[in-house]
Tab-separated table of C-alpha atoms and ligand atoms in Angstrom:
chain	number	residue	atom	x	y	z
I	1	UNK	CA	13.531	16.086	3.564
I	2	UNK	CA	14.366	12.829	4.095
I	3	UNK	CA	15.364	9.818	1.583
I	4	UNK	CA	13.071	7.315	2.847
I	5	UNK	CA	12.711	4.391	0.015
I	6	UNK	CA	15.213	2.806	-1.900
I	7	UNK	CA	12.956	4.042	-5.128
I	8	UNK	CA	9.753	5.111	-5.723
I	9	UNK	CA	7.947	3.214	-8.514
I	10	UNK	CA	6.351	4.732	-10.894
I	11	UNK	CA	4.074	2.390	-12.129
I	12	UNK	CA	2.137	-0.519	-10.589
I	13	UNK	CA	3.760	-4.288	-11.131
I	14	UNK	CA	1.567	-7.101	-12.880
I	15	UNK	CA	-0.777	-9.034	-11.602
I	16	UNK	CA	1.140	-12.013	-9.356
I	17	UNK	CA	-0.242	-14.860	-6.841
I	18	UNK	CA	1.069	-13.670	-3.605
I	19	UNK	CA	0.867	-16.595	-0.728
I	20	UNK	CA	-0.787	-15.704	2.885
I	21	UNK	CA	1.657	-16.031	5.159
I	22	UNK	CA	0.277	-15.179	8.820
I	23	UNK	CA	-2.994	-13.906	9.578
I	24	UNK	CA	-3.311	-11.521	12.340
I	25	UNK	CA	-6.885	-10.984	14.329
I	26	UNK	CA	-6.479	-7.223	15.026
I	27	UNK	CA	-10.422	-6.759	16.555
I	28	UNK	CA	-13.448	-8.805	16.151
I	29	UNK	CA	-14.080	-7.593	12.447
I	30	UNK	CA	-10.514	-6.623	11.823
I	31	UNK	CA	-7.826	-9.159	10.257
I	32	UNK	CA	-4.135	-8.363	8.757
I	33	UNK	CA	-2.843	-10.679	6.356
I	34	UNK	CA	0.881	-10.640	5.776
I	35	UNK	CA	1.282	-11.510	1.826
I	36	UNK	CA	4.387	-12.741	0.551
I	37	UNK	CA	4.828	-11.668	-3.702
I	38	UNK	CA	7.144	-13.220	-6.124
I	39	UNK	CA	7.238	-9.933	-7.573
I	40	UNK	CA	7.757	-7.840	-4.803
I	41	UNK	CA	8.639	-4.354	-5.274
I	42	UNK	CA	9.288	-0.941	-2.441
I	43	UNK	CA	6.223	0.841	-2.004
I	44	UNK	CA	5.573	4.020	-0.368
I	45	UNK	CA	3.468	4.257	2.733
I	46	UNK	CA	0.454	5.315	1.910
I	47	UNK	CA	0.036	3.212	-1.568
I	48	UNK	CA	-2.382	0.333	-1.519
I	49	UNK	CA	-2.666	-2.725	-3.838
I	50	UNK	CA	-5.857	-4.532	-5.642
I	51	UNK	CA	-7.219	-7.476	-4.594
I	52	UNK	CA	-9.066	-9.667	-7.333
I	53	UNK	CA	-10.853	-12.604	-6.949
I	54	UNK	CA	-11.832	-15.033	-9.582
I	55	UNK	CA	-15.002	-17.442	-8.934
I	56	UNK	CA	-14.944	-21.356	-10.816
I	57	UNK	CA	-17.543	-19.467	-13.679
I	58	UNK	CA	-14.557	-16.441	-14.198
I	59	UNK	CA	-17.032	-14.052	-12.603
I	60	UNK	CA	-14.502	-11.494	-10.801
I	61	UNK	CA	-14.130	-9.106	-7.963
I	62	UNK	CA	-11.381	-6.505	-7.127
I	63	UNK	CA	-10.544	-4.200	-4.552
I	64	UNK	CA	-8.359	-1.741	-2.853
I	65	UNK	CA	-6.425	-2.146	0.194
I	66	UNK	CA	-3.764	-0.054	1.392
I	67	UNK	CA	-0.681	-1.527	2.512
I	68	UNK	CA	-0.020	-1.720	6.064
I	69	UNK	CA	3.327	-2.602	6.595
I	70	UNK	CA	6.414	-0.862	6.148
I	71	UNK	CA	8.616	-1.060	2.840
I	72	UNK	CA	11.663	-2.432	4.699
I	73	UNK	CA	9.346	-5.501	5.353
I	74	UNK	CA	11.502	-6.942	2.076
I	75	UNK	CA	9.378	-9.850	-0.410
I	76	UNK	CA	6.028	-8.911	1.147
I	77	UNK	CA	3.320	-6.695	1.940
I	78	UNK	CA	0.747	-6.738	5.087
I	79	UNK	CA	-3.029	-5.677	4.273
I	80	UNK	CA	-5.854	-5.183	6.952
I	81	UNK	CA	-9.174	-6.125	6.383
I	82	UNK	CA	-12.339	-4.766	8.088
I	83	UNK	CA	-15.073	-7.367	7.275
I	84	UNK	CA	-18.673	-5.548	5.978
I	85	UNK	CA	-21.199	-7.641	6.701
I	86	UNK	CA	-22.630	-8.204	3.339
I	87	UNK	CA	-19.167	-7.196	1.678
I	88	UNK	CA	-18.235	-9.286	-1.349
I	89	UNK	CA	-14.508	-9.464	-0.856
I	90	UNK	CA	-13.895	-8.535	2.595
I	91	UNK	CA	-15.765	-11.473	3.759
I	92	UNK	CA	-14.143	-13.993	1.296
I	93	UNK	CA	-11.000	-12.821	3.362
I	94	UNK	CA	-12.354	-13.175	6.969
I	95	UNK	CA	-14.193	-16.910	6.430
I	96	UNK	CA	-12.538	-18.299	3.596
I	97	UNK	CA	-8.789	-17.388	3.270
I	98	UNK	CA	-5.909	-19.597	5.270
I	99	UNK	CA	-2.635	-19.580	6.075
I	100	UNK	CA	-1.084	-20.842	3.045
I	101	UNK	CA	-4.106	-19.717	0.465
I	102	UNK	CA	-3.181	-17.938	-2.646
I	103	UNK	CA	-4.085	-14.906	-3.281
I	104	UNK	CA	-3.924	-12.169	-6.482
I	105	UNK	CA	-3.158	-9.009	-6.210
I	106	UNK	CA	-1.382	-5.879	-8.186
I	107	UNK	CA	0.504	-2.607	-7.072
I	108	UNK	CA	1.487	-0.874	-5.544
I	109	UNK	CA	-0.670	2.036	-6.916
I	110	UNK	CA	0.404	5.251	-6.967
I	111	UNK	CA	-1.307	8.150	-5.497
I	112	UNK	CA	-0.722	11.635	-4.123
I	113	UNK	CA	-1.407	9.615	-0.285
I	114	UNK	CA	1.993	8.948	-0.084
I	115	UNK	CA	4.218	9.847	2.707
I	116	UNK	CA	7.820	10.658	1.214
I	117	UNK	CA	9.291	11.855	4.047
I	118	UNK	CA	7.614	15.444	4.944
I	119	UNK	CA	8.092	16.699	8.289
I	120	UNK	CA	6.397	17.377	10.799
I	121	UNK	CA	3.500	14.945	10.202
I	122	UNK	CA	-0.131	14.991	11.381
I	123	UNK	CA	-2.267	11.408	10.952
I	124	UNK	CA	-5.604	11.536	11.436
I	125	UNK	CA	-7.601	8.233	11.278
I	126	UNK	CA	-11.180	6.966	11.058
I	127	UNK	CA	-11.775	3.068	12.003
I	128	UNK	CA	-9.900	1.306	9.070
I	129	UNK	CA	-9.177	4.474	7.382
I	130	UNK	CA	-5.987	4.031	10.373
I	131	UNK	CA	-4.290	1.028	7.965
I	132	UNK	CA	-2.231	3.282	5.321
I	133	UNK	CA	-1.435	5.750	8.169
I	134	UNK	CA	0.105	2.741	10.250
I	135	UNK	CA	2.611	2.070	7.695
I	136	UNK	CA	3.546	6.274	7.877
I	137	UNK	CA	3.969	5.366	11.213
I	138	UNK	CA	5.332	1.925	11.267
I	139	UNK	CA	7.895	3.199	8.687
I	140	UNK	CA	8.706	6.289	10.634
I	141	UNK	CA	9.277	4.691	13.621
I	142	UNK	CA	12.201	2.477	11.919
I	143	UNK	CA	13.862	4.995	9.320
I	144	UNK	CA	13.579	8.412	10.709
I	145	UNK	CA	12.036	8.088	14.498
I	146	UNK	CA	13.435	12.102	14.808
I	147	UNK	CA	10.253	13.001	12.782
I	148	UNK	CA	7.462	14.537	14.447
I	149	UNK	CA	4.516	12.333	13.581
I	150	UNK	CA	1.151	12.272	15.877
I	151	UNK	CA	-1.219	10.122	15.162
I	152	UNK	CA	-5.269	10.780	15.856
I	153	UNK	CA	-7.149	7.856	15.686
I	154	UNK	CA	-11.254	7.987	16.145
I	155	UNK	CA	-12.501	4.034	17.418
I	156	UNK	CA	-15.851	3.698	18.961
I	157	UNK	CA	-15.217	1.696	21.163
I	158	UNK	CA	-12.123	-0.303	22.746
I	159	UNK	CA	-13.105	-3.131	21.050
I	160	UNK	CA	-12.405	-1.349	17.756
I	161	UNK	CA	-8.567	-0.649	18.412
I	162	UNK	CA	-6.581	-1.904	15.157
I	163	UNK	CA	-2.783	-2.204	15.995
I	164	UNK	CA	-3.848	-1.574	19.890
I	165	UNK	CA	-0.355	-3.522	20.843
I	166	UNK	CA	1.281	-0.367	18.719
I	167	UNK	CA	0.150	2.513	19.447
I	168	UNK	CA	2.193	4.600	21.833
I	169	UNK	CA	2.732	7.839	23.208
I	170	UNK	CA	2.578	9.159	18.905
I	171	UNK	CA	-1.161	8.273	19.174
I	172	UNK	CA	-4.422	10.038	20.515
I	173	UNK	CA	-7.111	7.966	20.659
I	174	UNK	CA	-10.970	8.726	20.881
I	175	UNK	CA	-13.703	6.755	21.781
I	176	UNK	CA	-17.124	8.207	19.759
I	177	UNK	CA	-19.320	5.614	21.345
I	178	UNK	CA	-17.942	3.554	24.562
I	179	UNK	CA	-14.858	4.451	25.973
I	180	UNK	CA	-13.116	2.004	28.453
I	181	UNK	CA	-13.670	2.031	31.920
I	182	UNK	CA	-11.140	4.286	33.759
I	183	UNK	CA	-10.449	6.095	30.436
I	184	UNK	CA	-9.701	10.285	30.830
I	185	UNK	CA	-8.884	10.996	27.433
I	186	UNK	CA	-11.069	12.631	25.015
I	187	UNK	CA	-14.027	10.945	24.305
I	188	UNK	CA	-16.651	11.745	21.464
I	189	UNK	CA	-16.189	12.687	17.299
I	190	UNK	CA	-12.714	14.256	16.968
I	191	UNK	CA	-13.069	17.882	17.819
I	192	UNK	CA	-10.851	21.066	17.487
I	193	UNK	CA	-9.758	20.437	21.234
I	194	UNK	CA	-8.222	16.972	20.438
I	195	UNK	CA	-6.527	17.946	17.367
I	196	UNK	CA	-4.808	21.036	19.310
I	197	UNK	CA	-3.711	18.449	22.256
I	198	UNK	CA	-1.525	16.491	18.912
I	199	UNK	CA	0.808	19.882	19.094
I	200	UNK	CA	0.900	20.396	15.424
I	201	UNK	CA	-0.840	23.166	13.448
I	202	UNK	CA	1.472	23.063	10.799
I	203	UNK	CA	3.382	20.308	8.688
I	204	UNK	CA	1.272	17.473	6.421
I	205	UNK	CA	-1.813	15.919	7.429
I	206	UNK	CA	-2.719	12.883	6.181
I	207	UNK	CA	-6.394	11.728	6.708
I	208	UNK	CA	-8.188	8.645	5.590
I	209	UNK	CA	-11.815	7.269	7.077
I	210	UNK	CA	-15.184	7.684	5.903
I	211	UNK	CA	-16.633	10.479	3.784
I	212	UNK	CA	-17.779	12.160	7.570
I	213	UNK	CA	-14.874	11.773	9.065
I	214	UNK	CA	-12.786	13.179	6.507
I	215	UNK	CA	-14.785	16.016	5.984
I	216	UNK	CA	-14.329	17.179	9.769
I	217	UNK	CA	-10.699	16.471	9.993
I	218	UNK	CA	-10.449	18.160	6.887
I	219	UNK	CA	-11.951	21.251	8.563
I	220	UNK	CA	-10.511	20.849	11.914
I	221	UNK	CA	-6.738	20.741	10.622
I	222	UNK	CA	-7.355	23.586	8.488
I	223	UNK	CA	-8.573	25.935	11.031
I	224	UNK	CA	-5.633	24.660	12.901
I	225	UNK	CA	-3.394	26.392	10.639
I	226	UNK	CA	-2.643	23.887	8.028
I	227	UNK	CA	-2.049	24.843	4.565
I	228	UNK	CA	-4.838	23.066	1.997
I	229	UNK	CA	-2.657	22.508	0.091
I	230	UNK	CA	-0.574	20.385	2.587
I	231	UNK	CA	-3.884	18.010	3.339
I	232	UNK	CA	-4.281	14.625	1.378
I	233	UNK	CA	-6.702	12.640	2.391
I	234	UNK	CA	-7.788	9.520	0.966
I	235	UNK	CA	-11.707	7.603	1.244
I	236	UNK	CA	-11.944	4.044	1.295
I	237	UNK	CA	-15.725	3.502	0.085
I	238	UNK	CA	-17.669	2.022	-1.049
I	239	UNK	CA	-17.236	1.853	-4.253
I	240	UNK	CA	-14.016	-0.235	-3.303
T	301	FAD	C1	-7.531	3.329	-2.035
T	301	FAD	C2	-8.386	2.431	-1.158
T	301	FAD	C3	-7.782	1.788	-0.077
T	301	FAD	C4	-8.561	0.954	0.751
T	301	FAD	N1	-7.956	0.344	1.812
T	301	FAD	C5	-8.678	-0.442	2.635
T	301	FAD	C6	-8.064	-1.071	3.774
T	301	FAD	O1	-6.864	-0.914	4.029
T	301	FAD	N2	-8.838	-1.854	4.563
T	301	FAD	C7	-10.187	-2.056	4.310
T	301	FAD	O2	-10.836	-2.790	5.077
T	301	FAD	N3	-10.791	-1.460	3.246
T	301	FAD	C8	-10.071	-0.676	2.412
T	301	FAD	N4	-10.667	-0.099	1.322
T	301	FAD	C9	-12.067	-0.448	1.013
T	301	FAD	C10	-12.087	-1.745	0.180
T	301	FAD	O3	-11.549	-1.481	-1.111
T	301	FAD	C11	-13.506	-2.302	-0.049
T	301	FAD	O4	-14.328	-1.265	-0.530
T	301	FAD	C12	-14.103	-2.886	1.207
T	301	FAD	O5	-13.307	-3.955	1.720
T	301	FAD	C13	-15.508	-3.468	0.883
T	301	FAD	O6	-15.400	-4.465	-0.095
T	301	FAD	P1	-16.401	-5.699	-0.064
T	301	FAD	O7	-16.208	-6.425	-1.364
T	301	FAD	O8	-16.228	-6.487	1.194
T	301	FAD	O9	-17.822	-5.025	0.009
T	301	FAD	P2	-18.790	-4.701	-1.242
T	301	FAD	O10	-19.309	-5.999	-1.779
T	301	FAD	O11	-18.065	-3.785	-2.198
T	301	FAD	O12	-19.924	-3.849	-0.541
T	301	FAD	C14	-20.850	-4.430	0.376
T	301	FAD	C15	-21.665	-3.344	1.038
T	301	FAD	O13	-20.853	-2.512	1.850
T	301	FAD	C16	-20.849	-1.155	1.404
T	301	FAD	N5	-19.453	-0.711	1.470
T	301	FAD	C17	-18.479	-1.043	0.600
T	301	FAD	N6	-17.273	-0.506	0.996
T	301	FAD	C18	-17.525	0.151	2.134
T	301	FAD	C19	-16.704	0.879	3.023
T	301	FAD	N7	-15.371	1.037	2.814
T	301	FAD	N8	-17.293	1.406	4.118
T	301	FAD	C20	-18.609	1.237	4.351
T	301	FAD	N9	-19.439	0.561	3.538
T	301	FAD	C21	-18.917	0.026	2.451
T	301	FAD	C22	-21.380	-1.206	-0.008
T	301	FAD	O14	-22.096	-0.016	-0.359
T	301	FAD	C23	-22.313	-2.389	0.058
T	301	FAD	O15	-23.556	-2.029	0.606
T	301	FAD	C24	-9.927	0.759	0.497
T	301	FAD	C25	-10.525	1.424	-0.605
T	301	FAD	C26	-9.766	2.248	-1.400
T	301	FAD	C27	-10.440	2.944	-2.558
């Protein structure tokens, strides 16, 4: 296996005021902010960081967000927010933060959704549940580009396409409610057809994405031959 990160840290750093360097509109409800931290540290793609918020009265909010960007991004992190509609934090991020705003945060956390360099790889995405499996990919595609990795990403619609500018021939798209015009790829909820077109049916599958979506990936890679005990996925809601 391959040595992929200078270190991997064992426990989360402190809380620090990290500064918002660029913000990126990915889709209409998507944003990526790059963060740069005083107290940067490695992380391991896959690990996310919390988010807190503290209003004029003290009342505070915190969240998770997995890191999107690559470790060898030294002094900072990138994070990718899908706005919710009557989401606490996620909108404070969308009509409120600036290039320039600070902005708290802690990590990076720990968890067993870490890629540390297994091979071959299997991604399987779910709208935003795409972010920590972009830095798998983002990282791979730097530091050991010989890995098989495949990415299966379920939009639904073109509109949707987070990192569209970066996904390449690693990355099988489907469109569950409009594809694009012209489009002959698979089309619809990811099915055991479009997993068996990513060539894999054995290796580690990572998959993150809403409780449904996880469940059916979870399914699908296992009666594609993958060992349970080789699937991590990871849920981002909503209790955030
Ligand atoms: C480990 C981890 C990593 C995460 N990484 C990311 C990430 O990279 N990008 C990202 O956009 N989010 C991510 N999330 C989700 C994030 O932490 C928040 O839950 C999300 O941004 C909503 O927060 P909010 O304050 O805007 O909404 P809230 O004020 O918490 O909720 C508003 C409404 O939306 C519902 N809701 C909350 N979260 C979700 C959700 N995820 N899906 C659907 N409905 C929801 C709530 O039930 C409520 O009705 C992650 C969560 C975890 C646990």
């Amino acid at each position: 296996m391959d040595r992929l990160t200078p270190v991997a840290p064992k426990a989360p750093g402190r809380w620090q005021i990290g500064t918002v360097s660029a913000i990126i509109d990915e889709t209409p409800r998507v944003k990526s902010f790059r963060i740069t931290l005083p107290l940067w540290m490695p992380h391991l793609p896959g690990q996310h960081y919390d988010v807190r918020l503290t209003a004029p009265d003290g009342y505070r909010a915190q969240r998770s967000y997995s890191v999107a960007s690559s470790p060898l991004d030294e002094g900072e992190i990138e994070l990718t927010i899908d706005r919710l509609d009557e989401g606490e934090v996620s909108t404070y991020f969308h009509d409120v933060v600036v290039e320039g705003d600070r902005v708290e945060v802690r990590g990076p956390f720990t968890s067993y959704f870490v890629w540390r360099g297994e091979s071959p790889v299997l991604l399987l995405g779910g709208g935003s549940g795409v972010v920590p499996l972009m830095a798998m990919l983002r990282h791979r595609r730097r530091i050991a580009p010989h890995i098989p990795m495949r990415l299966i990403y379920s939009v639904r619609n073109a509109a949707d396409v987070i990192y569209a500018g970066e996904l390449g021939d690693d990355a099988l798209l489907t469109y569950t409610r409009e594809a694009p015009s012209g489009w002959i790829g698979h089309t619809g909820h990811i099915d055991a057809d479009l997993v068996a077109q990513a060539g894999l049916s054995s290796g580690t599958a990572f998959i993150c994405g809403s409780d449904g979506f996880v469940e059916t990936a979870a399914d699908l890679v296992t009666a594609a031959g993958f060992a349970a005990r080789d699937i991590r996925t990871e849920r981002f809601g909503p209790t955030g």
